[in-house]
Amino acid sequence: MLSLFNGEPVNHTQFLLEDIVRAKWIRSKLSGTNAVDNLKDSAVSVPAKYGPGGESYLVTIGLGTPKKDLTLLFDTGSALTWTQCEPCIVSCYTQTEPIFDPSQSSSYANISCSSPSCSQLPSGTAQRPRCSDSTCVYESRYGDRESFTIGFFATETLTLSSTDAISGFEFGTKRDQIRPIILILPPPPLISSTGYLTFGKGNGRSTSVRFTPISTVSQSSIFYGINIIGISVGGKPLPIPSTVFSNAGTIIDSGTTITLLPPTAYSALRSAFRQAMSKYNMSAPASPFDTCYDLSGSTMVTTPVITFSFNGPIAIDLDPSGLLFPVNPSKMCLAFASSPADSDPSIYGNIQQRSFEVVYDVAGGRIGFGAKGCS
């Protein structure tokens, strides 16, 4: 999870360039924590909302004693939780909420350089930790080679609800940065839906959830992997060789907006989608999108059903909201893009996860998808 901040308004191109940067960062991690099943028998849920612009998921949690509420970006593709903390040694970016001050919390504690938690940091950050007066210092850099976060590695009490708190939660106390990696856009008027983020084993899971095994992606322990075995458009399987997906694998990531597919797979998807949408007027591309439509004169738009098949086997029909990206009120684009090469992993982004209940059953080694998760 990353701390939320306010940025200057940006256009869709700048925002999507950040998505591309994130994909580069993921690929860099692949080229180159032990999990403990301590979940309770019951579960706790916190509201999850679209971030401004609809490109991310936000949750509000409490940190410290007494707790201070913080709004965080929920990101399954980042291994380290961090938030801005006082004092800012060099600079802090502007955020709407007060910056967390560890000196005002009775449960805050720095992690020592000799701690196993400190020595294990490279598995999540790909950076060797440093020491400052025997305190562990973390550093995490992002794909644009300019953005980074650095600060003390510490433990604190994380509060999820009035009755649920996690003591000794390990997180980064960011004290310095150059440029934030996430850009916050002005909120469009229609993005107001609220979902939820649930921690624990509870029995509230929908019976419609279908599971696929978690897979290893290039031996990386940072990311959650899933195996795509096919894609269909309008019920017709696309002619994509199975090796296109099996060679590099697929990462599921709530922090990447649009799904990135190997060129061979994307080309097949694009061709079938264009054929199914042939009655609508295409418009100029809007990078990284190359399949866009002018739908300003359409009162009702019918899109083909896009189905992803995963190892299991299970077949998931994407929600219509996960097919088109609104570049502006009149321009809608196919919400997929091509990776640079077939050897790059696919990244299953958050637009295609919209409206689904997505279950990370880490102890069971599986990820589940349940349609109409917010209904």
Tab-separated table of C-alpha atoms in Angstrom:
chain	number	residue	atom	x	y	z
A	1	MET	CA	0.000	0.000	0.000
A	2	LEU	CA	1.212	3.487	-0.810
A	3	SER	CA	0.223	6.739	0.831
A	4	LEU	CA	-2.280	8.939	-1.031
A	5	PHE	CA	-1.302	12.435	-2.064
A	6	ASN	CA	-2.597	15.390	-4.039
A	7	GLY	CA	-0.925	16.079	-7.381
A	8	GLU	CA	-1.397	18.671	-10.057
A	9	PRO	CA	-4.174	17.819	-12.528
A	10	VAL	CA	-2.801	15.787	-15.418
A	11	ASN	CA	-4.236	14.531	-18.662
A	12	HIS	CA	-4.881	10.905	-19.492
A	13	THR	CA	-1.611	10.597	-21.398
A	14	GLN	CA	0.494	11.520	-18.364
A	15	PHE	CA	-1.486	9.154	-16.184
A	16	LEU	CA	-1.160	6.245	-18.603
A	17	LEU	CA	2.565	6.908	-18.963
A	18	GLU	CA	2.778	6.249	-15.229
A	19	ASP	CA	1.016	2.942	-15.879
A	20	ILE	CA	3.686	2.106	-18.456
A	21	VAL	CA	6.403	3.050	-15.972
A	22	ARG	CA	4.853	0.720	-13.434
A	23	ALA	CA	4.857	-2.122	-15.950
A	24	LYS	CA	8.548	-1.469	-16.619
A	25	TRP	CA	9.205	-1.606	-12.868
A	26	ILE	CA	7.418	-4.958	-12.619
A	27	ARG	CA	9.422	-6.344	-15.531
A	28	SER	CA	12.661	-5.118	-13.939
A	29	LYS	CA	11.814	-6.942	-10.719
A	30	LEU	CA	11.227	-10.148	-12.676
A	31	SER	CA	14.478	-9.959	-14.638
A	32	GLY	CA	16.996	-9.807	-12.279
A	33	THR	CA	8.787	-13.214	3.272
A	34	ASN	CA	7.876	-15.715	4.401
A	35	ALA	CA	4.055	-15.908	4.531
A	36	VAL	CA	2.437	-16.704	7.851
A	37	ASP	CA	-1.169	-17.854	8.017
A	38	ASN	CA	-2.262	-15.932	11.078
A	39	LEU	CA	-5.682	-14.882	9.836
A	40	LYS	CA	-8.587	-15.059	12.209
A	41	ASP	CA	-11.576	-17.320	11.766
A	42	SER	CA	-13.670	-14.160	11.406
A	43	ALA	CA	-13.065	-11.410	8.884
A	44	VAL	CA	-12.964	-7.630	8.942
A	45	SER	CA	-13.882	-5.445	5.979
A	46	VAL	CA	-12.986	-1.845	5.258
A	47	PRO	CA	-14.623	0.275	2.532
A	48	ALA	CA	-12.663	0.502	-0.723
A	49	LYS	CA	-13.288	3.311	-3.198
A	50	TYR	CA	-12.023	4.304	-6.596
A	51	GLY	CA	-9.306	6.897	-6.401
A	52	PRO	CA	-9.838	10.225	-8.162
A	53	GLY	CA	-9.856	9.423	-11.857
A	54	GLY	CA	-10.955	5.845	-11.173
A	55	GLU	CA	-7.518	4.370	-11.799
A	56	SER	CA	-6.769	3.009	-8.317
A	57	TYR	CA	-8.351	1.618	-5.153
A	58	LEU	CA	-8.237	3.500	-1.848
A	59	VAL	CA	-8.844	2.363	1.727
A	60	THR	CA	-8.748	4.239	5.032
A	61	ILE	CA	-6.998	2.628	7.990
A	62	GLY	CA	-5.832	3.760	11.435
A	63	LEU	CA	-2.140	3.919	12.313
A	64	GLY	CA	-0.585	4.413	15.725
A	65	THR	CA	-1.805	4.810	19.316
A	66	PRO	CA	-3.942	6.833	19.494
A	67	LYS	CA	-4.781	5.988	15.898
A	68	LYS	CA	-4.570	8.489	13.079
A	69	ASP	CA	-6.675	7.775	9.999
A	70	LEU	CA	-4.730	7.546	6.734
A	71	THR	CA	-5.982	6.996	3.194
A	72	LEU	CA	-3.812	4.504	1.322
A	73	LEU	CA	-3.662	3.151	-2.183
A	74	PHE	CA	-4.230	-0.611	-2.044
A	75	ASP	CA	-1.721	-2.305	-4.307
A	76	THR	CA	-1.230	-6.069	-4.611
A	77	GLY	CA	1.872	-5.513	-6.746
A	78	SER	CA	3.937	-3.736	-4.085
A	79	ALA	CA	5.515	-5.639	-1.215
A	80	LEU	CA	6.142	-2.682	1.105
A	81	THR	CA	3.567	-0.540	2.902
A	82	TRP	CA	4.744	3.014	3.493
A	83	THR	CA	3.395	6.430	4.372
A	84	GLN	CA	4.893	9.887	4.776
A	85	CYS	CA	6.118	10.606	8.292
A	86	GLU	CA	7.381	13.579	10.238
A	87	PRO	CA	9.985	14.911	10.205
A	88	CYS	CA	10.525	15.181	6.465
A	89	ILE	CA	14.307	15.253	6.198
A	90	VAL	CA	14.408	16.646	2.662
A	91	SER	CA	10.889	17.107	1.333
A	92	CYS	CA	7.361	15.778	1.542
A	93	TYR	CA	4.701	16.080	-1.112
A	94	THR	CA	1.380	17.720	-0.303
A	95	GLN	CA	-1.371	15.492	1.074
A	96	THR	CA	-4.834	16.384	2.336
A	97	GLU	CA	-4.499	14.484	5.618
A	98	PRO	CA	-1.977	15.377	8.336
A	99	ILE	CA	1.360	13.626	7.871
A	100	PHE	CA	1.831	10.816	10.395
A	101	ASP	CA	4.043	11.797	13.340
A	102	PRO	CA	5.619	8.754	15.051
A	103	SER	CA	6.576	10.829	18.105
A	104	GLN	CA	2.884	11.165	18.929
A	105	SER	CA	2.278	7.384	19.003
A	106	SER	CA	2.990	5.192	22.038
A	107	SER	CA	3.088	1.999	19.931
A	108	TYR	CA	5.665	3.104	17.360
A	109	ALA	CA	9.063	1.359	17.346
A	110	ASN	CA	11.983	1.436	14.931
A	111	ILE	CA	13.300	-1.874	13.613
A	112	SER	CA	16.984	-2.469	14.328
A	113	CYS	CA	19.561	-3.232	11.654
A	114	SER	CA	20.202	-6.626	13.260
A	115	SER	CA	16.549	-7.672	12.980
A	116	PRO	CA	15.679	-10.499	10.541
A	117	SER	CA	12.948	-8.228	9.188
A	118	CYS	CA	15.605	-5.733	8.127
A	119	SER	CA	17.757	-8.352	6.425
A	120	GLN	CA	14.713	-9.645	4.519
A	121	LEU	CA	13.862	-6.229	3.026
A	122	PRO	CA	15.602	-6.879	-0.340
A	123	SER	CA	13.065	-9.614	-1.114
A	124	GLY	CA	10.372	-6.935	-1.269
A	125	THR	CA	12.260	-3.799	-2.303
A	126	ALA	CA	15.179	-5.167	-4.361
A	127	GLN	CA	17.338	-2.690	-2.429
A	128	ARG	CA	19.817	-3.467	0.335
A	129	PRO	CA	18.798	-1.833	3.647
A	130	ARG	CA	21.024	0.713	5.303
A	131	CYS	CA	21.627	1.672	8.925
A	132	SER	CA	21.258	4.963	10.772
A	133	ASP	CA	22.225	4.827	14.458
A	134	SER	CA	21.381	1.086	14.470
A	135	THR	CA	17.925	1.741	12.914
A	136	CYS	CA	17.024	-0.085	9.704
A	137	VAL	CA	16.627	2.236	6.721
A	138	TYR	CA	14.592	0.991	3.740
A	139	GLU	CA	14.656	2.234	0.172
A	140	SER	CA	12.383	1.375	-2.723
A	141	ARG	CA	12.786	2.698	-6.261
A	142	TYR	CA	10.294	2.734	-9.105
A	143	GLY	CA	10.409	2.111	-12.822
A	144	ASP	CA	11.018	5.661	-14.037
A	145	ARG	CA	14.382	5.658	-12.175
A	146	GLU	CA	13.487	9.030	-10.630
A	147	SER	CA	10.792	8.155	-8.115
A	148	PHE	CA	11.727	6.533	-4.834
A	149	THR	CA	10.797	6.327	-1.173
A	150	ILE	CA	13.302	6.111	1.687
A	151	GLY	CA	12.987	6.181	5.464
A	152	PHE	CA	13.046	4.189	8.679
A	153	PHE	CA	11.634	0.668	8.744
A	154	ALA	CA	9.386	0.408	11.790
A	155	THR	CA	6.524	-1.366	13.542
A	156	GLU	CA	3.219	0.153	14.532
A	157	THR	CA	-0.359	-0.744	15.411
A	158	LEU	CA	-2.583	-0.943	12.322
A	159	THR	CA	-6.303	-0.498	13.074
A	160	LEU	CA	-8.861	-1.851	10.619
A	161	SER	CA	-12.040	-1.425	12.685
A	162	SER	CA	-13.136	-0.593	16.214
A	163	THR	CA	-12.494	-4.212	17.237
A	164	ASP	CA	-9.705	-5.285	14.877
A	165	ALA	CA	-6.090	-4.147	15.113
A	166	ILE	CA	-2.734	-5.633	14.130
A	167	SER	CA	0.132	-4.930	16.524
A	168	GLY	CA	3.721	-5.000	15.326
A	169	PHE	CA	2.737	-4.180	11.737
A	170	GLU	CA	5.901	-3.515	9.708
A	171	PHE	CA	5.913	-0.469	7.425
A	172	GLY	CA	8.105	2.230	5.926
A	173	THR	CA	8.186	5.743	7.359
A	174	LYS	CA	8.972	7.786	4.276
A	175	ARG	CA	11.223	10.740	5.078
A	176	ASP	CA	12.461	11.680	1.607
A	177	GLN	CA	11.328	11.510	-2.006
A	178	ILE	CA	11.933	13.021	-5.408
A	179	ARG	CA	8.661	12.531	-7.233
A	180	PRO	CA	5.628	10.419	-6.346
A	181	ILE	CA	4.929	7.543	-8.691
A	182	ILE	CA	1.123	7.717	-8.587
A	183	LEU	CA	-0.700	10.619	-10.258
A	184	ILE	CA	-4.109	11.609	-8.913
A	185	LEU	CA	-6.556	12.883	-11.522
A	186	PRO	CA	-9.593	15.126	-11.092
A	187	PRO	CA	-12.524	12.852	-10.231
A	188	PRO	CA	-15.011	12.258	-13.038
A	189	PRO	CA	-18.638	12.644	-11.934
A	190	LEU	CA	-19.684	9.002	-12.338
A	191	ILE	CA	-17.016	7.341	-10.190
A	192	SER	CA	-18.646	7.131	-6.777
A	193	SER	CA	-19.033	3.418	-6.136
A	194	THR	CA	-17.792	1.860	-2.907
A	195	GLY	CA	-16.487	-1.688	-2.606
A	196	TYR	CA	-14.661	-3.361	0.243
A	197	LEU	CA	-11.345	-4.839	1.291
A	198	THR	CA	-11.665	-7.821	3.641
A	199	PHE	CA	-8.959	-9.313	5.848
A	200	GLY	CA	-9.400	-12.753	7.411
A	201	LYS	CA	-10.846	-16.140	6.642
A	202	GLY	CA	-14.511	-15.354	7.352
A	203	ASN	CA	-17.506	-17.142	5.891
A	204	GLY	CA	-18.896	-14.151	4.020
A	205	ARG	CA	-17.357	-15.068	0.685
A	206	SER	CA	-19.755	-15.359	-2.227
A	207	THR	CA	-20.602	-18.857	-3.417
A	208	SER	CA	-19.995	-17.666	-6.986
A	209	VAL	CA	-16.234	-17.298	-6.438
A	210	ARG	CA	-14.197	-19.607	-8.672
A	211	PHE	CA	-10.529	-20.230	-7.999
A	212	THR	CA	-7.335	-20.532	-9.987
A	213	PRO	CA	-3.991	-21.557	-8.470
A	214	ILE	CA	-1.442	-18.884	-7.572
A	215	SER	CA	1.561	-19.367	-9.838
A	216	THR	CA	5.196	-18.325	-9.584
A	217	VAL	CA	6.313	-15.683	-12.056
A	218	SER	CA	9.996	-15.995	-12.968
A	219	GLN	CA	10.773	-17.163	-9.439
A	220	SER	CA	9.686	-13.820	-7.953
A	221	SER	CA	8.170	-13.819	-4.475
A	222	ILE	CA	6.964	-10.205	-4.777
A	223	PHE	CA	4.045	-10.691	-7.143
A	224	TYR	CA	0.913	-12.821	-7.298
A	225	GLY	CA	0.899	-14.913	-10.470
A	226	ILE	CA	-2.004	-16.520	-12.325
A	227	ASN	CA	-2.019	-18.639	-15.481
A	228	ILE	CA	-4.066	-17.438	-18.459
A	229	ILE	CA	-4.873	-20.331	-20.768
A	230	GLY	CA	-7.056	-18.530	-23.303
A	231	ILE	CA	-9.165	-15.507	-24.275
A	232	SER	CA	-12.501	-15.473	-26.087
A	233	VAL	CA	-14.395	-12.608	-27.732
A	234	GLY	CA	-18.119	-13.068	-28.259
A	235	GLY	CA	-17.794	-16.715	-27.301
A	236	LYS	CA	-15.145	-17.447	-29.932
A	237	PRO	CA	-11.699	-18.538	-28.671
A	238	LEU	CA	-8.850	-16.432	-30.046
A	239	PRO	CA	-6.083	-18.226	-32.001
A	240	ILE	CA	-3.365	-17.585	-29.435
A	241	PRO	CA	-0.677	-20.264	-28.956
A	242	SER	CA	-0.691	-21.486	-25.346
A	243	THR	CA	3.035	-20.798	-25.061
A	244	VAL	CA	2.400	-17.057	-25.411
A	245	PHE	CA	1.016	-17.034	-21.875
A	246	SER	CA	2.890	-19.960	-20.333
A	247	ASN	CA	6.397	-18.808	-21.248
A	248	ALA	CA	6.405	-15.528	-19.315
A	249	GLY	CA	3.382	-15.952	-17.034
A	250	THR	CA	0.867	-13.383	-15.783
A	251	ILE	CA	0.830	-11.051	-12.776
A	252	ILE	CA	-2.428	-9.888	-11.216
A	253	ASP	CA	-1.944	-6.346	-9.950
A	254	SER	CA	-4.438	-3.932	-8.410
A	255	GLY	CA	-1.951	-1.086	-8.901
A	256	THR	CA	-1.749	-1.341	-12.705
A	257	THR	CA	-4.778	0.159	-14.418
A	258	ILE	CA	-5.061	-1.513	-17.824
A	259	THR	CA	-4.223	-5.108	-18.711
A	260	LEU	CA	-1.025	-5.574	-20.712
A	261	LEU	CA	-0.837	-8.594	-23.009
A	262	PRO	CA	1.988	-10.046	-25.118
A	263	PRO	CA	1.868	-8.625	-28.675
A	264	THR	CA	0.619	-11.891	-30.189
A	265	ALA	CA	-2.275	-12.100	-27.724
A	266	TYR	CA	-3.111	-8.397	-27.911
A	267	SER	CA	-3.170	-8.414	-31.711
A	268	ALA	CA	-5.680	-11.268	-31.729
A	269	LEU	CA	-7.853	-9.550	-29.112
A	270	ARG	CA	-7.752	-6.225	-30.939
A	271	SER	CA	-8.723	-7.760	-34.282
A	272	ALA	CA	-11.688	-9.653	-32.823
A	273	PHE	CA	-12.869	-6.645	-30.824
A	274	ARG	CA	-12.675	-4.320	-33.826
A	275	GLN	CA	-14.671	-6.775	-35.907
A	276	ALA	CA	-17.358	-7.014	-33.219
A	277	MET	CA	-17.487	-3.199	-32.920
A	278	SER	CA	-17.481	-2.523	-36.675
A	279	LYS	CA	-20.772	-0.598	-36.595
A	280	TYR	CA	-19.254	2.121	-34.385
A	281	ASN	CA	-17.070	4.947	-35.669
A	282	MET	CA	-13.417	4.582	-34.799
A	283	SER	CA	-11.463	7.662	-33.736
A	284	ALA	CA	-7.776	8.548	-33.584
A	285	PRO	CA	-5.563	6.495	-31.268
A	286	ALA	CA	-4.714	7.880	-27.822
A	287	SER	CA	-1.436	6.366	-26.689
A	288	PRO	CA	-1.072	3.680	-25.450
A	289	PHE	CA	-4.520	2.843	-26.875
A	290	ASP	CA	-4.800	2.073	-30.582
A	291	THR	CA	-8.466	0.998	-30.725
A	292	CYS	CA	-10.691	3.967	-29.912
A	293	TYR	CA	-14.257	4.940	-30.779
A	294	ASP	CA	-16.297	8.117	-30.998
A	295	LEU	CA	-19.428	7.139	-29.118
A	296	SER	CA	-20.778	10.655	-28.581
A	297	GLY	CA	-23.774	10.020	-30.843
A	298	SER	CA	-24.641	6.616	-29.382
A	299	THR	CA	-27.401	6.314	-26.791
A	300	MET	CA	-26.662	2.622	-26.198
A	301	VAL	CA	-23.411	0.777	-26.876
A	302	THR	CA	-23.246	-3.000	-27.188
A	303	THR	CA	-19.812	-4.503	-26.568
A	304	PRO	CA	-18.822	-8.110	-27.157
A	305	VAL	CA	-18.296	-10.372	-24.148
A	306	ILE	CA	-14.594	-10.853	-23.434
A	307	THR	CA	-13.813	-14.021	-21.502
A	308	PHE	CA	-10.530	-14.853	-19.802
A	309	SER	CA	-9.840	-18.510	-19.087
A	310	PHE	CA	-7.468	-19.348	-16.248
A	311	ASN	CA	-5.892	-22.548	-15.017
A	312	GLY	CA	-8.416	-24.508	-12.985
A	313	PRO	CA	-9.949	-24.342	-15.441
A	314	ILE	CA	-12.242	-21.365	-14.878
A	315	ALA	CA	-13.744	-18.868	-17.338
A	316	ILE	CA	-14.366	-15.257	-16.306
A	317	ASP	CA	-16.627	-12.955	-18.349
A	318	LEU	CA	-15.329	-9.435	-17.860
A	319	ASP	CA	-17.806	-6.819	-16.701
A	320	PRO	CA	-18.689	-4.275	-19.426
A	321	SER	CA	-17.051	-1.590	-17.254
A	322	GLY	CA	-13.756	-3.440	-17.723
A	323	LEU	CA	-13.671	-3.239	-21.514
A	324	LEU	CA	-13.493	0.450	-22.455
A	325	PHE	CA	-11.374	3.268	-21.015
A	326	PRO	CA	-12.915	6.784	-21.149
A	327	VAL	CA	-10.202	9.066	-22.528
A	328	ASN	CA	-12.723	11.922	-22.686
A	329	PRO	CA	-16.534	12.182	-22.812
A	330	SER	CA	-16.642	11.228	-26.489
A	331	LYS	CA	-13.609	8.950	-26.891
A	332	MET	CA	-13.676	5.388	-25.499
A	333	CYS	CA	-10.775	3.011	-26.065
A	334	LEU	CA	-10.253	-0.713	-25.678
A	335	ALA	CA	-8.843	-0.983	-22.139
A	336	PHE	CA	-5.910	-3.224	-23.061
A	337	ALA	CA	-2.445	-2.565	-24.404
A	338	SER	CA	0.459	-4.532	-25.787
A	339	SER	CA	3.619	-5.373	-23.860
A	340	PRO	CA	6.896	-4.725	-25.691
A	341	ALA	CA	7.552	-8.398	-26.444
A	342	ASP	CA	6.003	-11.864	-26.164
A	343	SER	CA	8.722	-12.675	-23.629
A	344	ASP	CA	7.276	-10.097	-21.201
A	345	PRO	CA	4.748	-11.218	-18.594
A	346	SER	CA	1.104	-10.250	-18.931
A	347	ILE	CA	-0.213	-7.889	-16.262
A	348	TYR	CA	-3.872	-8.328	-15.339
A	349	GLY	CA	-4.887	-4.793	-14.359
A	350	ASN	CA	-7.525	-3.338	-12.071
A	351	ILE	CA	-9.977	-2.192	-14.765
A	352	GLN	CA	-10.566	-5.821	-15.711
A	353	GLN	CA	-11.086	-6.682	-12.023
A	354	ARG	CA	-13.888	-4.139	-11.568
A	355	SER	CA	-17.156	-5.387	-10.077
A	356	PHE	CA	-15.536	-8.722	-9.120
A	357	GLU	CA	-14.958	-10.102	-5.669
A	358	VAL	CA	-11.261	-11.003	-5.902
A	359	VAL	CA	-10.119	-13.400	-3.170
A	360	TYR	CA	-6.427	-13.865	-2.322
A	361	ASP	CA	-6.379	-17.187	-0.499
A	362	VAL	CA	-2.621	-17.183	0.087
A	363	ALA	CA	-2.701	-20.062	2.581
A	364	GLY	CA	-4.642	-22.144	0.049
A	365	GLY	CA	-2.396	-21.084	-2.823
A	366	ARG	CA	-5.229	-19.754	-4.973
A	367	ILE	CA	-6.948	-16.588	-6.222
A	368	GLY	CA	-10.699	-16.438	-6.745
A	369	PHE	CA	-13.035	-14.334	-8.882
A	370	GLY	CA	-16.699	-13.801	-8.087
A	371	ALA	CA	-18.894	-11.848	-10.490
A	372	LYS	CA	-21.086	-8.995	-9.214
A	373	GLY	CA	-19.034	-8.745	-6.038
A	374	CYS	CA	-20.445	-5.336	-5.128
A	375	SER	CA	-24.115	-6.099	-5.821
